[in-house]
Amino acid sequence: MDEDSILLKKEGNIATITLNRPKKLNALDWPAQVLFGEKLDEVAKDSEIRVLIITGAGRAFCAGGDVSAQRDRMGMSIAERRAGLKTVLKNPLKLRRLSIPVIAMVNGVAVGAGCNLALACDIIIASESARFGQAFVKVGLIQDYGGSYLLSRLVGTKKACELVFTGDMIDAKEALRIGMVNKVVPPDDLDRATKDMARKIASRAPLAVSIAKRFIYDAFEKFDLETTLEYEIYTQGFCCDTEDHKEGTAAFLEKREPRFKGM
């Protein structure tokens, strides 16, 4: 395993995971996928981290799975392939279960599993040079990395079918128009815009942000309105008794910036 294929860097309370296979457009083989999952586990255990950024080295975000490496697995049995996929395809679930917000900083092509990796993040900020695509059918595969679930919830089933069935690429402007990304910025502004967003989120009450993330997805995917309201009543009561709420209220009244501790 190339330990440098996935890099984790921490700056204050913001962490960045960089997919670091630029010569392969950051296409991920199975060892890199396993290492990516291990880096997510590290982030999950670090209580100081409040926001995670995921990006790619060089001119691509992630070109999906490493097709050249797939050739080496042609002799594997179906059972062996499924066992391997079961390990690496847990990563989208790890992203969703992280208690902190995750921002995809998409600096270039995001195709196949690379596109769905971005979709698994909570926020996507893309360069104007970014391109997105579900290219699985072009190599005789179906969408994975959670794409069947994530894409249709963002763009609707009709648009998802079009993108999946054709394998066509779309540019960042079109991705913004159909609701796949949050923001599109010039390439030279991507790093600044992403880190500005990360710093803003990191400055908010971390416990409240963590609960809010969970509720947004639970309310959308599991709950009806009545259940959502009951959970909000229960959890808001808890939040009202936290030190962060007391600090936030005091800071507002005193006209100063709050100093949240996640308590």
PDB file of C-alpha atoms in Angstrom:
ATOM      1  CA  MET A   1       0.000   0.000   0.000  1.00  0.00           C
ATOM      2  CA  ASP A   2       1.298   3.455  -0.948  1.00  0.00           C
ATOM      3  CA  GLU A   3       0.888   5.438   2.275  1.00  0.00           C
ATOM      4  CA  ASP A   4       1.219   8.710   0.331  1.00  0.00           C
ATOM      5  CA  SER A   5      -1.772   8.001  -1.921  1.00  0.00           C
ATOM      6  CA  ILE A   6      -4.129   9.510   0.667  1.00  0.00           C
ATOM      7  CA  LEU A   7      -2.899  12.430   2.768  1.00  0.00           C
ATOM      8  CA  LEU A   8      -4.443  13.801   5.959  1.00  0.00           C
ATOM      9  CA  LYS A   9      -3.482  17.284   7.128  1.00  0.00           C
ATOM     10  CA  LYS A  10      -4.849  19.129  10.123  1.00  0.00           C
ATOM     11  CA  GLU A  11      -4.771  22.917  10.506  1.00  0.00           C
ATOM     12  CA  GLY A  12      -6.362  24.009  13.760  1.00  0.00           C
ATOM     13  CA  ASN A  13      -9.863  22.544  13.854  1.00  0.00           C
ATOM     14  CA  ILE A  14     -10.067  21.937  10.087  1.00  0.00           C
ATOM     15  CA  ALA A  15      -8.745  18.745   8.483  1.00  0.00           C
ATOM     16  CA  THR A  16      -8.083  18.089   4.803  1.00  0.00           C
ATOM     17  CA  ILE A  17      -7.904  14.699   3.120  1.00  0.00           C
ATOM     18  CA  THR A  18      -6.161  14.873  -0.251  1.00  0.00           C
ATOM     19  CA  LEU A  19      -6.441  12.116  -2.839  1.00  0.00           C
ATOM     20  CA  ASN A  20      -2.815  12.044  -3.933  1.00  0.00           C
ATOM     21  CA  ARG A  21      -2.437  10.056  -7.142  1.00  0.00           C
ATOM     22  CA  PRO A  22      -2.191  12.971  -9.598  1.00  0.00           C
ATOM     23  CA  LYS A  23      -0.594  10.921 -12.396  1.00  0.00           C
ATOM     24  CA  LYS A  24      -3.709   8.724 -12.310  1.00  0.00           C
ATOM     25  CA  LEU A  25      -6.050  11.740 -11.973  1.00  0.00           C
ATOM     26  CA  ASN A  26      -6.518  10.473  -8.413  1.00  0.00           C
ATOM     27  CA  ALA A  27      -8.242   7.305  -9.582  1.00  0.00           C
ATOM     28  CA  LEU A  28      -8.390   4.992  -6.587  1.00  0.00           C
ATOM     29  CA  ASP A  29      -7.313   1.368  -6.498  1.00  0.00           C
ATOM     30  CA  TRP A  30      -8.482  -0.843  -3.633  1.00  0.00           C
ATOM     31  CA  PRO A  31      -5.478  -0.179  -1.358  1.00  0.00           C
ATOM     32  CA  ALA A  32      -6.050   3.573  -1.722  1.00  0.00           C
ATOM     33  CA  GLN A  33      -9.742   3.073  -0.950  1.00  0.00           C
ATOM     34  CA  VAL A  34      -8.853   1.160   2.200  1.00  0.00           C
ATOM     35  CA  LEU A  35      -6.400   3.889   3.219  1.00  0.00           C
ATOM     36  CA  PHE A  36      -9.054   6.542   2.576  1.00  0.00           C
ATOM     37  CA  GLY A  37     -11.383   4.726   4.964  1.00  0.00           C
ATOM     38  CA  GLU A  38      -8.635   4.592   7.577  1.00  0.00           C
ATOM     39  CA  LYS A  39      -8.104   8.349   7.280  1.00  0.00           C
ATOM     40  CA  LEU A  40     -11.844   8.880   7.795  1.00  0.00           C
ATOM     41  CA  ASP A  41     -11.603   6.757  10.938  1.00  0.00           C
ATOM     42  CA  GLU A  42      -8.759   8.974  12.186  1.00  0.00           C
ATOM     43  CA  VAL A  43     -10.855  12.075  11.632  1.00  0.00           C
ATOM     44  CA  ALA A  44     -13.837  10.523  13.410  1.00  0.00           C
ATOM     45  CA  LYS A  45     -11.717   9.872  16.513  1.00  0.00           C
ATOM     46  CA  ASP A  46     -10.269  13.406  16.691  1.00  0.00           C
ATOM     47  CA  SER A  47     -12.596  15.561  18.801  1.00  0.00           C
ATOM     48  CA  GLU A  48     -10.687  18.727  17.885  1.00  0.00           C
ATOM     49  CA  ILE A  49     -11.685  18.572  14.211  1.00  0.00           C
ATOM     50  CA  ARG A  50     -14.841  20.525  13.380  1.00  0.00           C
ATOM     51  CA  VAL A  51     -14.827  20.419   9.560  1.00  0.00           C
ATOM     52  CA  LEU A  52     -13.322  18.032   7.002  1.00  0.00           C
ATOM     53  CA  ILE A  53     -12.344  19.075   3.462  1.00  0.00           C
ATOM     54  CA  ILE A  54     -11.797  16.448   0.762  1.00  0.00           C
ATOM     55  CA  THR A  55      -9.943  17.346  -2.435  1.00  0.00           C
ATOM     56  CA  GLY A  56      -7.622  15.953  -5.085  1.00  0.00           C
ATOM     57  CA  ALA A  57      -4.000  16.669  -5.930  1.00  0.00           C
ATOM     58  CA  GLY A  58      -3.147  18.130  -9.315  1.00  0.00           C
ATOM     59  CA  ARG A  59      -5.761  18.807 -11.986  1.00  0.00           C
ATOM     60  CA  ALA A  60      -8.409  16.271 -10.947  1.00  0.00           C
ATOM     61  CA  PHE A  61     -10.646  15.616  -7.979  1.00  0.00           C
ATOM     62  CA  CYS A  62     -11.028  11.887  -8.586  1.00  0.00           C
ATOM     63  CA  ALA A  63     -11.327   9.906 -11.816  1.00  0.00           C
ATOM     64  CA  GLY A  64     -13.149   7.085 -10.021  1.00  0.00           C
ATOM     65  CA  GLY A  65     -11.810   3.578  -9.713  1.00  0.00           C
ATOM     66  CA  ASP A  66      -8.420   2.739 -11.198  1.00  0.00           C
ATOM     67  CA  VAL A  67      -9.377   0.890 -14.406  1.00  0.00           C
ATOM     68  CA  SER A  68      -5.825  -0.394 -14.939  1.00  0.00           C
ATOM     69  CA  ALA A  69      -5.964  -2.020 -11.500  1.00  0.00           C
ATOM     70  CA  GLN A  70      -9.343  -3.560 -12.325  1.00  0.00           C
ATOM     71  CA  ARG A  71      -7.696  -5.483 -15.150  1.00  0.00           C
ATOM     72  CA  ASP A  72      -5.563  -7.259 -12.555  1.00  0.00           C
ATOM     73  CA  ARG A  73      -8.725  -8.499 -10.826  1.00  0.00           C
ATOM     74  CA  MET A  74     -10.250 -10.124 -13.904  1.00  0.00           C
ATOM     75  CA  GLY A  75      -9.458 -13.589 -12.554  1.00  0.00           C
ATOM     76  CA  MET A  76     -11.202 -13.042  -9.231  1.00  0.00           C
ATOM     77  CA  SER A  77     -14.411 -14.883  -8.446  1.00  0.00           C
ATOM     78  CA  ILE A  78     -17.666 -12.997  -7.953  1.00  0.00           C
ATOM     79  CA  ALA A  79     -17.510 -13.798  -4.231  1.00  0.00           C
ATOM     80  CA  GLU A  80     -13.987 -12.386  -3.981  1.00  0.00           C
ATOM     81  CA  ARG A  81     -15.001  -9.213  -5.797  1.00  0.00           C
ATOM     82  CA  ARG A  82     -18.016  -8.731  -3.553  1.00  0.00           C
ATOM     83  CA  ALA A  83     -15.882  -9.163  -0.441  1.00  0.00           C
ATOM     84  CA  GLY A  84     -13.476  -6.488  -1.643  1.00  0.00           C
ATOM     85  CA  LEU A  85     -16.266  -4.118  -2.628  1.00  0.00           C
ATOM     86  CA  LYS A  86     -17.933  -4.584   0.745  1.00  0.00           C
ATOM     87  CA  THR A  87     -14.820  -3.154   2.382  1.00  0.00           C
ATOM     88  CA  VAL A  88     -14.196  -0.138   0.143  1.00  0.00           C
ATOM     89  CA  LEU A  89     -17.829   0.792  -0.411  1.00  0.00           C
ATOM     90  CA  LYS A  90     -18.300   1.470   3.295  1.00  0.00           C
ATOM     91  CA  ASN A  91     -16.584   4.825   2.807  1.00  0.00           C
ATOM     92  CA  PRO A  92     -19.693   6.795   1.712  1.00  0.00           C
ATOM     93  CA  LEU A  93     -21.438   5.558   4.855  1.00  0.00           C
ATOM     94  CA  LYS A  94     -18.459   6.649   6.953  1.00  0.00           C
ATOM     95  CA  LEU A  95     -18.737  10.120   5.424  1.00  0.00           C
ATOM     96  CA  ARG A  96     -22.442  10.299   6.217  1.00  0.00           C
ATOM     97  CA  ARG A  97     -21.892   9.092   9.785  1.00  0.00           C
ATOM     98  CA  LEU A  98     -19.125  11.583  10.558  1.00  0.00           C
ATOM     99  CA  SER A  99     -20.417  13.945  13.214  1.00  0.00           C
ATOM    100  CA  ILE A 100     -18.782  16.923  11.478  1.00  0.00           C
ATOM    101  CA  PRO A 101     -19.596  18.610   8.149  1.00  0.00           C
ATOM    102  CA  VAL A 102     -17.635  17.422   5.114  1.00  0.00           C
ATOM    103  CA  ILE A 103     -16.891  19.756   2.202  1.00  0.00           C
ATOM    104  CA  ALA A 104     -15.819  18.442  -1.201  1.00  0.00           C
ATOM    105  CA  MET A 105     -13.415  20.877  -2.875  1.00  0.00           C
ATOM    106  CA  VAL A 106     -13.759  19.727  -6.479  1.00  0.00           C
ATOM    107  CA  ASN A 107     -10.809  21.067  -8.421  1.00  0.00           C
ATOM    108  CA  GLY A 108     -11.238  19.127 -11.666  1.00  0.00           C
ATOM    109  CA  VAL A 109     -12.797  16.002 -13.087  1.00  0.00           C
ATOM    110  CA  ALA A 110     -15.022  13.977 -10.735  1.00  0.00           C
ATOM    111  CA  VAL A 111     -16.179  10.898 -12.574  1.00  0.00           C
ATOM    112  CA  GLY A 112     -17.677   7.555 -11.588  1.00  0.00           C
ATOM    113  CA  ALA A 113     -16.898   6.768  -7.970  1.00  0.00           C
ATOM    114  CA  GLY A 114     -15.120  10.132  -7.815  1.00  0.00           C
ATOM    115  CA  CYS A 115     -18.359  11.917  -8.639  1.00  0.00           C
ATOM    116  CA  ASN A 116     -20.231   9.900  -6.039  1.00  0.00           C
ATOM    117  CA  LEU A 117     -17.526  10.531  -3.458  1.00  0.00           C
ATOM    118  CA  ALA A 118     -18.230  14.242  -3.900  1.00  0.00           C
ATOM    119  CA  LEU A 119     -21.991  13.636  -3.675  1.00  0.00           C
ATOM    120  CA  ALA A 120     -21.474  11.799  -0.369  1.00  0.00           C
ATOM    121  CA  CYS A 121     -20.069  14.993   1.152  1.00  0.00           C
ATOM    122  CA  ASP A 122     -22.383  17.500   2.837  1.00  0.00           C
ATOM    123  CA  ILE A 123     -21.333  20.502   0.742  1.00  0.00           C
ATOM    124  CA  ILE A 124     -19.675  20.693  -2.685  1.00  0.00           C
ATOM    125  CA  ILE A 125     -17.699  23.723  -3.830  1.00  0.00           C
ATOM    126  CA  ALA A 126     -16.474  23.327  -7.401  1.00  0.00           C
ATOM    127  CA  SER A 127     -14.010  25.073  -9.647  1.00  0.00           C
ATOM    128  CA  GLU A 128     -15.345  26.403 -12.946  1.00  0.00           C
ATOM    129  CA  SER A 129     -13.049  23.821 -14.553  1.00  0.00           C
ATOM    130  CA  ALA A 130     -14.676  20.904 -12.713  1.00  0.00           C
ATOM    131  CA  ARG A 131     -16.613  18.264 -14.636  1.00  0.00           C
ATOM    132  CA  PHE A 132     -18.886  15.566 -13.283  1.00  0.00           C
ATOM    133  CA  GLY A 133     -20.013  12.264 -14.742  1.00  0.00           C
ATOM    134  CA  GLN A 134     -21.417   8.799 -14.092  1.00  0.00           C
ATOM    135  CA  ALA A 135     -19.280   6.863 -16.561  1.00  0.00           C
ATOM    136  CA  PHE A 136     -19.889   3.353 -15.237  1.00  0.00           C
ATOM    137  CA  VAL A 137     -21.887   2.076 -18.234  1.00  0.00           C
ATOM    138  CA  LYS A 138     -18.970   2.957 -20.518  1.00  0.00           C
ATOM    139  CA  VAL A 139     -16.967   0.124 -18.934  1.00  0.00           C
ATOM    140  CA  GLY A 140     -19.862  -2.292 -18.401  1.00  0.00           C
ATOM    141  CA  LEU A 141     -20.538  -1.467 -14.760  1.00  0.00           C
ATOM    142  CA  ILE A 142     -23.345   0.045 -12.721  1.00  0.00           C
ATOM    143  CA  GLN A 143     -23.056   3.095 -10.495  1.00  0.00           C
ATOM    144  CA  ASP A 144     -21.556   2.455  -7.062  1.00  0.00           C
ATOM    145  CA  TYR A 145     -20.149   4.400  -4.106  1.00  0.00           C
ATOM    146  CA  GLY A 146     -23.737   5.226  -3.192  1.00  0.00           C
ATOM    147  CA  GLY A 147     -24.504   6.875  -6.520  1.00  0.00           C
ATOM    148  CA  SER A 148     -27.834   5.077  -6.981  1.00  0.00           C
ATOM    149  CA  TYR A 149     -28.990   6.599  -3.704  1.00  0.00           C
ATOM    150  CA  LEU A 150     -27.242   9.977  -3.660  1.00  0.00           C
ATOM    151  CA  LEU A 151     -27.678  11.210  -7.229  1.00  0.00           C
ATOM    152  CA  SER A 152     -31.447  10.735  -7.516  1.00  0.00           C
ATOM    153  CA  ARG A 153     -32.028  12.529  -4.212  1.00  0.00           C
ATOM    154  CA  LEU A 154     -30.133  15.562  -5.466  1.00  0.00           C
ATOM    155  CA  VAL A 155     -31.318  15.844  -9.070  1.00  0.00           C
ATOM    156  CA  GLY A 156     -34.446  13.651  -9.214  1.00  0.00           C
ATOM    157  CA  THR A 157     -34.874  10.249 -10.824  1.00  0.00           C
ATOM    158  CA  LYS A 158     -35.367  11.503 -14.399  1.00  0.00           C
ATOM    159  CA  LYS A 159     -32.123  13.491 -14.502  1.00  0.00           C
ATOM    160  CA  ALA A 160     -30.314  10.732 -12.621  1.00  0.00           C
ATOM    161  CA  CYS A 161     -31.441   8.221 -15.246  1.00  0.00           C
ATOM    162  CA  GLU A 162     -30.168  10.458 -18.040  1.00  0.00           C
ATOM    163  CA  LEU A 163     -26.758  10.930 -16.437  1.00  0.00           C
ATOM    164  CA  VAL A 164     -26.368   7.250 -15.534  1.00  0.00           C
ATOM    165  CA  PHE A 165     -27.693   5.734 -18.786  1.00  0.00           C
ATOM    166  CA  THR A 166     -25.602   7.973 -21.071  1.00  0.00           C
ATOM    167  CA  GLY A 167     -22.489   8.342 -18.938  1.00  0.00           C
ATOM    168  CA  ASP A 168     -22.285  11.918 -20.239  1.00  0.00           C
ATOM    169  CA  MET A 169     -20.102  14.488 -18.502  1.00  0.00           C
ATOM    170  CA  ILE A 170     -21.506  17.828 -17.345  1.00  0.00           C
ATOM    171  CA  ASP A 171     -19.625  20.990 -16.476  1.00  0.00           C
ATOM    172  CA  ALA A 172     -19.697  22.794 -13.140  1.00  0.00           C
ATOM    173  CA  LYS A 173     -22.256  25.344 -14.319  1.00  0.00           C
ATOM    174  CA  GLU A 174     -24.721  22.595 -15.256  1.00  0.00           C
ATOM    175  CA  ALA A 175     -24.003  20.739 -12.007  1.00  0.00           C
ATOM    176  CA  LEU A 176     -24.913  23.899 -10.114  1.00  0.00           C
ATOM    177  CA  ARG A 177     -28.081  24.386 -12.158  1.00  0.00           C
ATOM    178  CA  ILE A 178     -29.407  20.893 -11.428  1.00  0.00           C
ATOM    179  CA  GLY A 179     -28.530  21.011  -7.733  1.00  0.00           C
ATOM    180  CA  MET A 180     -25.484  18.752  -7.589  1.00  0.00           C
ATOM    181  CA  VAL A 181     -23.152  21.398  -6.159  1.00  0.00           C
ATOM    182  CA  ASN A 182     -23.506  24.325  -3.761  1.00  0.00           C
ATOM    183  CA  LYS A 183     -21.181  26.852  -5.326  1.00  0.00           C
ATOM    184  CA  VAL A 184     -18.974  27.340  -8.395  1.00  0.00           C
ATOM    185  CA  VAL A 185     -15.955  29.648  -8.257  1.00  0.00           C
ATOM    186  CA  PRO A 186     -12.991  30.523 -10.515  1.00  0.00           C
ATOM    187  CA  PRO A 187     -10.110  28.023 -10.208  1.00  0.00           C
ATOM    188  CA  ASP A 188      -7.849  30.535  -8.473  1.00  0.00           C
ATOM    189  CA  ASP A 189     -10.536  31.190  -5.841  1.00  0.00           C
ATOM    190  CA  LEU A 190     -11.387  27.567  -5.039  1.00  0.00           C
ATOM    191  CA  ASP A 191      -9.014  27.055  -2.124  1.00  0.00           C
ATOM    192  CA  ARG A 192      -9.922  30.377  -0.512  1.00  0.00           C
ATOM    193  CA  ALA A 193     -13.674  29.926  -0.989  1.00  0.00           C
ATOM    194  CA  THR A 194     -13.611  26.413   0.453  1.00  0.00           C
ATOM    195  CA  LYS A 195     -11.517  27.347   3.462  1.00  0.00           C
ATOM    196  CA  ASP A 196     -13.660  30.431   4.089  1.00  0.00           C
ATOM    197  CA  MET A 197     -16.711  28.163   4.213  1.00  0.00           C
ATOM    198  CA  ALA A 198     -14.894  25.684   6.462  1.00  0.00           C
ATOM    199  CA  ARG A 199     -13.766  28.409   8.863  1.00  0.00           C
ATOM    200  CA  LYS A 200     -17.265  29.862   9.031  1.00  0.00           C
ATOM    201  CA  ILE A 201     -18.776  26.473   9.893  1.00  0.00           C
ATOM    202  CA  ALA A 202     -15.970  25.717  12.359  1.00  0.00           C
ATOM    203  CA  SER A 203     -16.765  28.971  14.179  1.00  0.00           C
ATOM    204  CA  ARG A 204     -20.330  27.838  14.913  1.00  0.00           C
ATOM    205  CA  ALA A 205     -21.390  25.785  17.938  1.00  0.00           C
ATOM    206  CA  PRO A 206     -19.950  22.331  17.116  1.00  0.00           C
ATOM    207  CA  LEU A 207     -22.452  20.275  19.086  1.00  0.00           C
ATOM    208  CA  ALA A 208     -25.382  22.056  17.463  1.00  0.00           C
ATOM    209  CA  VAL A 209     -23.826  21.662  13.998  1.00  0.00           C
ATOM    210  CA  SER A 210     -23.301  17.943  14.596  1.00  0.00           C
ATOM    211  CA  ILE A 211     -26.896  17.367  15.680  1.00  0.00           C
ATOM    212  CA  ALA A 212     -28.180  19.545  12.846  1.00  0.00           C
ATOM    213  CA  LYS A 213     -26.296  17.443  10.285  1.00  0.00           C
ATOM    214  CA  ARG A 214     -27.822  14.240  11.576  1.00  0.00           C
ATOM    215  CA  PHE A 215     -31.314  15.724  11.664  1.00  0.00           C
ATOM    216  CA  ILE A 216     -31.180  17.098   8.129  1.00  0.00           C
ATOM    217  CA  TYR A 217     -30.544  13.621   6.734  1.00  0.00           C
ATOM    218  CA  ASP A 218     -32.865  11.780   9.125  1.00  0.00           C
ATOM    219  CA  ALA A 219     -35.727  14.179   8.411  1.00  0.00           C
ATOM    220  CA  PHE A 220     -35.208  13.834   4.654  1.00  0.00           C
ATOM    221  CA  GLU A 221     -34.688  10.083   4.536  1.00  0.00           C
ATOM    222  CA  LYS A 222     -36.552   8.581   7.509  1.00  0.00           C
ATOM    223  CA  PHE A 223     -39.005  10.868   9.287  1.00  0.00           C
ATOM    224  CA  ASP A 224     -42.350  12.445   8.571  1.00  0.00           C
ATOM    225  CA  LEU A 225     -43.050  15.994   9.782  1.00  0.00           C
ATOM    226  CA  GLU A 226     -44.618  14.889  13.068  1.00  0.00           C
ATOM    227  CA  THR A 227     -41.646  12.682  13.968  1.00  0.00           C
ATOM    228  CA  THR A 228     -39.226  15.439  12.989  1.00  0.00           C
ATOM    229  CA  LEU A 229     -40.974  17.922  15.259  1.00  0.00           C
ATOM    230  CA  GLU A 230     -40.859  15.492  18.184  1.00  0.00           C
ATOM    231  CA  TYR A 231     -37.129  14.988  17.711  1.00  0.00           C
ATOM    232  CA  GLU A 232     -36.589  18.743  17.429  1.00  0.00           C
ATOM    233  CA  ILE A 233     -38.459  19.303  20.691  1.00  0.00           C
ATOM    234  CA  TYR A 234     -36.387  16.662  22.467  1.00  0.00           C
ATOM    235  CA  THR A 235     -33.032  17.803  21.114  1.00  0.00           C
ATOM    236  CA  GLN A 236     -33.650  21.536  21.309  1.00  0.00           C
ATOM    237  CA  GLY A 237     -34.375  21.056  24.995  1.00  0.00           C
ATOM    238  CA  PHE A 238     -30.983  19.400  25.333  1.00  0.00           C
ATOM    239  CA  CYS A 239     -29.207  22.143  23.356  1.00  0.00           C
ATOM    240  CA  CYS A 240     -30.774  24.852  25.518  1.00  0.00           C
ATOM    241  CA  ASP A 241     -28.921  23.413  28.504  1.00  0.00           C
ATOM    242  CA  THR A 242     -25.450  23.390  26.885  1.00  0.00           C
ATOM    243  CA  GLU A 243     -22.563  25.714  27.644  1.00  0.00           C
ATOM    244  CA  ASP A 244     -22.405  26.625  23.953  1.00  0.00           C
ATOM    245  CA  HIS A 245     -25.965  27.951  24.043  1.00  0.00           C
ATOM    246  CA  LYS A 246     -25.193  30.020  27.122  1.00  0.00           C
ATOM    247  CA  GLU A 247     -22.022  31.339  25.479  1.00  0.00           C
ATOM    248  CA  GLY A 248     -23.814  32.089  22.207  1.00  0.00           C
ATOM    249  CA  THR A 249     -26.548  34.009  23.997  1.00  0.00           C
ATOM    250  CA  ALA A 250     -24.043  35.962  26.077  1.00  0.00           C
ATOM    251  CA  ALA A 251     -21.945  36.809  23.015  1.00  0.00           C
ATOM    252  CA  PHE A 252     -25.012  38.021  21.122  1.00  0.00           C
ATOM    253  CA  LEU A 253     -26.088  40.299  23.965  1.00  0.00           C
ATOM    254  CA  GLU A 254     -22.542  41.552  24.527  1.00  0.00           C
ATOM    255  CA  LYS A 255     -22.019  42.120  20.775  1.00  0.00           C
ATOM    256  CA  ARG A 256     -18.893  39.951  20.522  1.00  0.00           C
ATOM    257  CA  GLU A 257     -17.827  36.781  18.739  1.00  0.00           C
ATOM    258  CA  PRO A 258     -18.750  33.593  20.646  1.00  0.00           C
ATOM    259  CA  ARG A 259     -16.105  31.158  21.875  1.00  0.00           C
ATOM    260  CA  PHE A 260     -17.737  27.755  21.478  1.00  0.00           C
ATOM    261  CA  LYS A 261     -16.257  24.649  23.112  1.00  0.00           C
ATOM    262  CA  GLY A 262     -18.645  21.918  21.998  1.00  0.00           C
ATOM    263  CA  MET A 263     -20.127  21.496  25.463  1.00  0.00           C
TER     264      MET A 263
END
